[in-house]
Short mmCIF file of C-alpha atoms in Angstrom, two decimals:
data_model
loop_
_atom_site.label_atom_id
_atom_site.label_comp_id
_atom_site.label_asym_id
_atom_site.label_seq_id
_atom_site.Cartn_x
_atom_site.Cartn_y
_atom_site.Cartn_z
CA UNK A 67 164.11 55.78 78.76
CA UNK A 68 163.73 52.33 77.25
CA UNK A 69 160.01 53.29 76.34
CA UNK A 70 161.64 56.60 74.67
CA UNK A 71 163.78 54.57 72.25
CA UNK A 72 161.08 52.26 71.13
CA UNK A 73 158.68 55.24 70.47
CA UNK A 74 161.21 56.81 68.52
CA UNK A 75 162.02 53.84 66.61
CA UNK A 76 158.38 53.15 65.75
CA UNK A 77 157.66 56.82 64.75
CA UNK A 78 160.48 56.98 62.40
CA UNK A 79 159.70 53.46 60.57
CA UNK A 80 155.60 55.07 60.38
CA UNK A 81 157.17 58.32 58.87
CA UNK A 82 159.72 55.97 56.45
CA UNK A 83 156.37 53.96 55.40
CA UNK A 84 154.21 57.12 55.08
CA UNK A 85 157.24 58.62 52.91
CA UNK A 86 157.06 55.88 50.41
CA UNK A 87 153.33 56.04 50.18
CA UNK A 88 153.30 59.64 49.38
CA UNK A 89 156.03 59.64 46.93
CA UNK A 90 155.03 56.88 44.54
CA UNK A 91 152.91 58.21 41.87
CA UNK A 92 149.30 56.43 40.92
CA UNK A 93 148.26 55.45 37.43
CA UNK A 94 151.79 55.20 36.05
CA UNK A 95 153.64 51.82 36.82
CA UNK A 96 157.40 51.95 37.10
CA UNK A 97 158.72 48.59 35.62
CA UNK A 98 156.35 47.39 32.99
CA UNK A 99 158.41 44.71 30.85
CA UNK A 100 157.12 41.45 32.35
CA UNK A 101 153.69 42.57 32.56
CA UNK A 102 153.63 43.69 29.04
CA UNK A 103 154.82 40.00 27.86
CA UNK A 104 152.21 38.36 29.99
CA UNK A 105 149.31 40.54 28.42
CA UNK A 106 150.57 40.27 24.89
CA UNK A 107 151.80 36.80 24.88
CA UNK A 108 150.26 35.05 27.70
CA UNK A 109 146.74 33.98 25.56
CA UNK A 110 148.87 32.37 22.78
CA UNK A 111 151.28 30.41 25.55
CA UNK A 112 148.75 29.27 27.60
CA UNK A 113 144.90 29.53 25.91
CA UNK A 114 143.32 31.22 28.74
CA UNK A 115 141.34 34.22 28.19
CA UNK A 116 141.89 35.31 31.96
CA UNK A 117 145.56 36.54 32.28
CA UNK A 118 145.49 36.56 36.36
CA UNK A 119 144.74 32.73 36.24
CA UNK A 120 147.20 31.97 33.55
CA UNK A 121 149.81 33.50 35.65
CA UNK A 122 148.75 31.88 38.90
CA UNK A 123 148.52 28.21 37.48
CA UNK A 124 150.65 28.14 34.32
CA UNK A 125 153.63 30.86 34.51
CA UNK A 126 154.18 31.01 38.55
CA UNK A 127 152.84 27.45 39.12
CA UNK A 128 155.38 26.54 41.69
CA UNK A 129 154.15 29.30 43.51
CA UNK A 130 150.55 28.28 43.53
CA UNK A 131 151.84 24.62 44.52
CA UNK A 132 153.71 26.31 47.60
CA UNK A 133 150.44 28.34 48.51
CA UNK A 134 148.20 25.19 48.49
CA UNK A 135 151.10 23.22 50.58
CA UNK A 136 150.82 26.26 53.30
CA UNK A 137 147.42 26.03 53.30
CA UNK A 138 147.31 22.28 53.72
CA UNK A 139 149.95 22.77 56.48
CA UNK A 140 147.60 25.17 58.42
CA UNK A 141 144.87 23.02 58.20
CA UNK A 142 147.10 20.18 59.72
CA UNK A 143 148.26 22.37 62.34
CA UNK A 144 144.72 23.25 63.56
CA UNK A 145 143.83 19.78 63.31
CA UNK A 146 146.83 19.18 66.02
CA UNK A 147 146.07 21.51 68.18
CA UNK A 148 142.27 20.38 68.50
CA UNK A 149 142.84 16.99 68.43
CA UNK A 150 140.66 14.45 70.56
CA UNK A 151 141.88 13.82 74.12
CA UNK A 152 140.60 11.23 76.53
CA UNK A 153 137.74 11.95 78.55
CA UNK A 154 139.52 11.78 81.89
CA UNK A 155 142.39 13.84 81.01
CA UNK A 156 142.40 17.07 82.28
CA UNK A 157 144.60 20.04 81.36
CA UNK A 158 147.21 20.37 84.50
CA UNK A 159 147.43 24.50 84.45
CA UNK A 160 145.52 25.18 87.21
CA UNK B 47 144.92 66.73 44.99
CA UNK B 48 145.35 63.45 46.47
CA UNK B 49 146.34 61.66 43.22
CA UNK B 50 148.00 58.88 45.00
CA UNK B 51 145.46 58.62 47.79
CA UNK B 52 145.36 54.39 47.33
CA UNK B 53 149.14 54.79 48.39
CA UNK B 54 148.65 56.81 51.65
CA UNK B 55 145.85 55.04 52.60
CA UNK B 56 147.69 51.34 52.11
CA UNK B 57 150.97 53.29 54.21
CA UNK B 58 148.14 54.33 56.95
CA UNK B 59 146.63 50.87 57.34
CA UNK B 60 150.09 49.38 57.81
CA UNK B 61 151.31 51.91 60.38
CA UNK B 62 148.09 51.48 62.28
CA UNK B 63 148.58 47.66 62.40
CA UNK B 64 151.95 48.15 63.57
CA UNK B 65 150.92 50.57 65.86
CA UNK B 66 148.06 48.04 67.26
CA UNK B 67 150.34 45.07 67.49
CA UNK B 68 152.80 47.04 69.56
CA UNK B 69 150.37 48.48 71.89
CA UNK B 70 147.69 46.17 72.62
CA UNK B 71 148.26 43.40 75.05
CA UNK B 72 145.13 40.96 73.91
CA UNK B 73 146.26 38.46 71.84
CA UNK B 74 143.14 38.90 69.59
CA UNK B 75 143.71 42.27 68.99
CA UNK B 76 147.17 41.80 68.05
CA UNK B 77 145.92 39.44 65.39
CA UNK B 78 143.70 42.06 64.16
CA UNK B 79 146.66 44.10 63.81
CA UNK B 80 148.55 41.88 61.67
CA UNK B 81 145.48 41.57 59.35
CA UNK B 82 145.37 45.53 59.11
CA UNK B 83 148.98 44.96 57.95
CA UNK B 84 148.21 42.38 55.41
CA UNK B 85 145.43 44.35 54.13
CA UNK B 86 147.69 47.51 53.64
CA UNK B 87 150.30 45.60 51.67
CA UNK B 88 147.27 43.50 49.38
CA UNK B 89 146.02 47.59 48.55
CA UNK B 90 149.68 48.58 48.00
CA UNK B 91 150.14 45.72 45.73
CA UNK B 92 147.18 46.28 43.62
CA UNK B 93 147.14 49.83 43.84
CA UNK B 94 151.10 49.29 42.24
CA UNK B 95 149.89 47.74 39.46
CA UNK B 96 147.24 49.95 38.39
CA UNK B 97 147.55 52.14 34.91
CA UNK B 98 145.52 55.05 34.38
CA UNK B 99 142.48 54.11 32.43
CA UNK B 100 143.38 50.54 32.32
CA UNK B 101 140.60 47.20 32.12
CA UNK B 102 140.83 44.07 34.03
CA UNK B 103 142.88 41.61 32.05
CA UNK B 104 140.56 39.39 30.96
CA UNK B 105 140.16 38.94 27.13
CA UNK B 106 136.50 37.35 27.27
CA UNK B 107 134.40 40.30 25.37
CA UNK B 108 137.14 42.49 26.54
CA UNK B 109 136.46 46.36 25.31
CA UNK B 110 139.67 47.82 23.55
CA UNK B 111 141.95 49.69 25.81
CA UNK B 112 145.20 49.42 27.75
CA UNK B 113 145.55 46.69 30.46
CA UNK B 114 146.61 47.03 34.27
CA UNK B 115 149.20 44.80 35.59
CA UNK B 116 148.33 41.08 36.10
CA UNK B 117 151.35 40.10 37.95
CA UNK B 118 150.48 41.96 41.43
CA UNK B 119 146.86 40.74 41.30
CA UNK B 120 148.36 37.11 41.12
CA UNK B 121 150.45 37.59 43.93
CA UNK B 122 147.78 39.27 45.88
CA UNK B 123 145.90 36.41 45.33
CA UNK B 124 148.74 34.51 46.90
CA UNK B 125 148.73 36.85 49.65
CA UNK B 126 145.31 36.50 50.67
CA UNK B 127 145.13 32.99 50.74
CA UNK B 128 148.79 32.57 53.04
CA UNK B 129 147.05 35.17 55.22
CA UNK B 130 143.78 33.25 55.56
CA UNK B 131 146.01 30.22 56.65
CA UNK B 132 148.02 32.13 59.20
CA UNK B 133 144.99 33.83 60.69
CA UNK B 134 143.32 30.80 60.99
CA UNK B 135 146.23 29.09 62.72
CA UNK B 136 147.25 31.82 64.96
CA UNK B 137 143.49 32.11 66.08
CA UNK B 138 143.62 28.31 67.02
CA UNK B 139 146.42 28.97 69.21
CA UNK B 140 144.90 31.89 70.94
CA UNK B 141 142.04 29.25 71.38
CA UNK B 142 144.21 26.94 73.06
CA UNK B 143 146.21 29.62 75.02
CA UNK B 144 143.02 31.07 76.70
CA UNK B 145 141.77 27.55 77.72
CA UNK B 146 145.16 26.48 79.32
CA UNK B 147 145.93 29.76 81.12
CA UNK B 148 142.46 31.60 81.41
CA UNK B 149 143.36 34.69 79.87
CA UNK B 150 144.45 35.92 76.49
CA UNK B 151 146.63 39.16 77.91
CA UNK B 152 149.80 38.83 76.27
CA UNK B 153 151.75 40.20 79.73
CA UNK B 154 149.91 37.26 81.72
CA UNK B 155 150.63 34.21 79.54
CA UNK B 156 154.23 34.68 79.03
CA UNK B 157 155.40 32.90 82.80
CA UNK B 158 156.53 29.54 82.22
CA UNK B 159 155.04 27.06 83.59
CA UNK B 160 155.70 23.28 83.39
CA UNK C 170 122.25 24.39 70.52
CA UNK C 171 120.42 25.16 67.24
CA UNK C 172 119.78 28.56 65.70
CA UNK C 173 115.74 28.85 65.03
CA UNK C 174 113.65 27.40 62.70
CA UNK C 175 113.85 30.39 60.36
CA UNK C 176 117.47 30.61 60.23
CA UNK C 177 117.82 26.87 59.45
CA UNK C 178 115.23 26.72 56.85
CA UNK C 179 116.67 29.91 55.24
CA UNK C 180 120.35 28.01 54.98
CA UNK C 181 118.74 24.73 53.81
CA UNK C 182 117.32 27.30 51.16
CA UNK C 183 120.11 29.11 50.41
CA UNK C 184 122.96 26.40 50.23
CA UNK C 185 122.39 24.87 46.96
CA UNK C 186 122.27 28.26 45.11
CA UNK C 187 125.73 29.57 47.01
CA UNK C 188 126.75 25.90 45.95
CA UNK C 189 125.95 26.21 42.31
CA UNK C 190 127.51 30.20 42.19
CA UNK C 191 130.67 28.69 43.51
CA UNK C 192 131.36 25.84 41.03
CA UNK C 193 130.39 28.47 38.23
CA UNK C 194 133.46 30.60 39.45
CA UNK C 195 135.30 27.49 39.69
CA UNK C 196 134.83 26.06 36.30
CA UNK C 197 134.61 29.58 34.45
CA UNK C 198 138.09 30.76 36.00
CA UNK C 199 139.58 30.77 32.39
CA UNK C 200 137.25 33.04 30.87
CA UNK C 201 135.70 35.54 33.72
CA UNK C 202 136.78 37.04 36.96
CA UNK C 203 137.63 34.12 39.35
CA UNK C 204 139.50 30.91 39.61
CA UNK C 205 139.79 27.90 41.93
CA UNK C 206 140.45 30.07 45.45
CA UNK C 207 137.81 32.60 44.99
CA UNK C 208 135.25 29.82 44.00
CA UNK C 209 136.63 27.14 46.63
CA UNK C 210 136.09 30.27 49.37
CA UNK C 211 132.56 31.11 48.14
CA UNK C 212 131.17 27.08 48.45
CA UNK C 213 133.08 27.36 51.77
CA UNK C 214 131.06 29.97 52.82
CA UNK C 215 127.96 27.89 51.89
CA UNK C 216 129.04 25.13 54.44
CA UNK C 217 129.71 27.45 57.29
CA UNK C 218 126.38 28.89 57.04
CA UNK C 219 125.31 25.25 57.70
CA UNK C 220 127.53 25.04 60.42
CA UNK C 221 126.48 28.30 61.96
CA UNK C 222 122.45 27.24 61.67
CA UNK C 223 123.21 24.05 63.01
CA UNK C 224 124.92 22.65 66.30
CA UNK C 225 128.09 20.55 66.23
CA UNK C 226 126.54 17.06 67.29
CA UNK C 227 124.47 17.77 64.24
CA UNK C 228 126.61 18.66 62.03
CA UNK C 229 129.27 15.90 62.68
CA UNK C 230 126.92 13.36 62.36
CA UNK C 231 126.01 14.29 58.84
CA UNK C 232 129.21 15.78 57.36
CA UNK C 233 132.15 14.61 59.41
CA UNK C 234 135.79 16.00 60.05
CA UNK C 235 137.28 13.13 57.91
CA UNK C 236 135.04 13.78 54.86
CA UNK C 237 135.88 17.24 54.68
CA UNK C 238 139.94 16.58 55.22
CA UNK C 239 140.05 13.99 52.51
CA UNK C 240 138.40 16.38 49.91
CA UNK C 241 141.22 18.75 50.90
CA UNK C 242 143.72 16.09 50.31
CA UNK C 243 142.05 14.78 47.24
CA UNK C 244 142.42 18.52 45.73
CA UNK C 245 146.13 18.34 46.73
CA UNK C 246 146.86 15.12 45.08
CA UNK C 247 144.88 16.01 41.80
CA UNK C 248 147.01 19.21 41.65
CA UNK C 249 150.11 17.17 42.17
CA UNK C 250 149.29 14.80 39.89
CA UNK C 251 147.97 16.79 37.09
CA UNK C 252 151.76 18.81 37.15
CA UNK C 253 153.77 15.51 37.47
CA UNK C 254 152.00 13.81 34.13
CA UNK C 255 153.47 16.49 32.09
CA UNK C 256 156.74 14.54 33.10
CA UNK C 257 155.53 11.66 31.06
CA UNK C 258 155.15 13.58 27.84
CA UNK C 259 158.67 14.86 27.84
CA UNK C 260 158.44 18.27 29.13
CA UNK C 261 159.20 19.55 32.18
CA UNK C 262 157.00 20.20 35.69
CA UNK C 263 153.91 22.10 35.39
CA UNK C 264 154.14 22.41 31.44
CA UNK C 265 150.77 23.09 30.04
CA UNK C 266 150.57 19.46 28.26
CA UNK C 267 146.91 19.38 27.60
CA UNK C 268 147.36 22.10 24.93
CA UNK C 269 148.16 19.90 22.06
CA UNK C 270 146.18 16.61 22.49
CA UNK C 271 142.91 15.34 21.86
CA UNK C 272 140.27 16.28 19.55
CA UNK C 273 138.22 18.28 22.64
CA UNK C 274 140.84 19.65 24.28
CA UNK C 275 143.03 21.26 21.68
CA UNK C 276 140.72 24.31 20.57
CA UNK C 277 142.81 27.10 19.49
CA UNK C 278 141.68 30.19 21.25
CA UNK C 279 141.17 33.37 18.88
CA UNK C 280 143.66 35.87 20.22
CA UNK C 281 142.27 39.13 21.10
CA UNK C 282 138.94 39.86 22.84
CA UNK C 283 136.72 37.15 22.25
CA UNK C 284 133.58 35.23 23.66
CA UNK C 285 135.40 32.39 25.28
CA UNK C 286 135.26 28.69 25.15
CA UNK C 287 135.02 26.30 27.91
CA UNK C 288 137.08 23.69 26.50
CA UNK C 289 140.02 25.89 26.02
CA UNK C 290 143.25 26.55 28.06
CA UNK C 291 144.25 23.24 28.47
CA UNK C 292 145.28 22.35 31.92
CA UNK C 293 144.18 25.48 33.72
CA UNK C 294 140.30 24.36 34.18
CA UNK C 295 141.45 20.97 35.73
CA UNK C 296 143.67 22.75 37.99
CA UNK C 297 141.27 25.38 38.96
CA UNK C 298 138.78 22.54 39.81
CA UNK C 299 141.44 20.76 41.92
CA UNK C 300 142.50 24.06 43.81
CA UNK C 301 138.81 24.79 44.26
CA UNK C 302 138.29 21.29 45.92
CA UNK C 303 141.35 21.81 48.02
CA UNK C 304 140.08 25.24 49.67
CA UNK C 305 136.64 24.20 49.84
CA UNK C 306 137.64 21.17 52.07
CA UNK C 307 140.53 23.51 53.94
CA UNK C 308 138.41 26.33 54.94
CA UNK C 309 135.15 24.43 55.97
CA UNK C 310 137.45 21.90 58.12
CA UNK C 311 139.22 24.83 59.82
CA UNK C 312 135.80 26.44 61.25
CA UNK C 313 135.22 22.89 62.20
CA UNK C 314 137.88 22.72 64.14
CA UNK C 315 137.51 25.81 65.74
CA UNK C 316 133.97 24.72 66.46
CA UNK C 317 135.16 21.42 68.14
CA UNK C 318 137.37 23.53 70.20
CA UNK C 319 134.80 25.72 72.29
CA UNK C 320 134.28 24.29 76.08
CA UNK C 321 130.14 24.37 75.62
CA UNK C 322 129.31 23.18 72.01
CA UNK C 323 127.67 25.89 70.03
#
């Protein structure tokens, strides 16, 4: 019974995702105001030719700062997991 | 016939990833499912910004024509880097779990020891 | 244990070219497709090629985990400091403060399609280099940590 409920929920979720995928129209974006502004004004406000880099490093700079922090935190976590242990210190998990 | 084929493929990738995460018991295969969901989301974001006949939003020696949406590409870049960080951290955890428990099966590592 | 001699020699031969290509992508991030993250990932693949070709003790006596970790920290610090200097000019955090100072940096960009100059875009190339250094260190040191975690050192 429990498996049936979980299976039905997953099936409905998958059908919903597929419905969203099928319902969208390709090649005609829905909301274009912000991107129109970036394409037409980005070059004169930041001076860079590559609009994607302008957005990443200038318009959405805080986003990139958080992203760099996430990468740094991941490296710190990996270093914490694989830190050096003493030679005689064995794992105590049978 | 399939004019919105990228959206269908993105939805199928997300569905396959969710099903993989739910029915597989191996931790590494569950992480593979998470990566599939992430790839589907990236494909959905990039194809949301496509404009018919558009060129890349770069002005260096650009030909004339409309440009595709740049914001979703920047957000995809963010998503890729965060996905790499998350996957690396999860795989590190799986390596430690395998070393401690001797298995990577999610049903067997869930008992508490202490 | 090492890979065979053919793999090691090929890795030695390919490493400078991968490095040059990665730094090209980083430096031209504001003109051509690419940027800090992509170029840093390309450079990190060069380092990972060396890690795969040689054994873990041989790598760590030449490169060292601490050096790569310091590289990553240096990149993040350079990024934050570049954003913080804008406060000294009386403008807000993350403002493009290099656009209107100096004789070299304020090369005005021609609007519309243009060939592109390297000394345009103010603060964006500096941030590209900072993020490139950070991603190079981060991805390399994650692979190095994972190699150190295996029971028999590969």
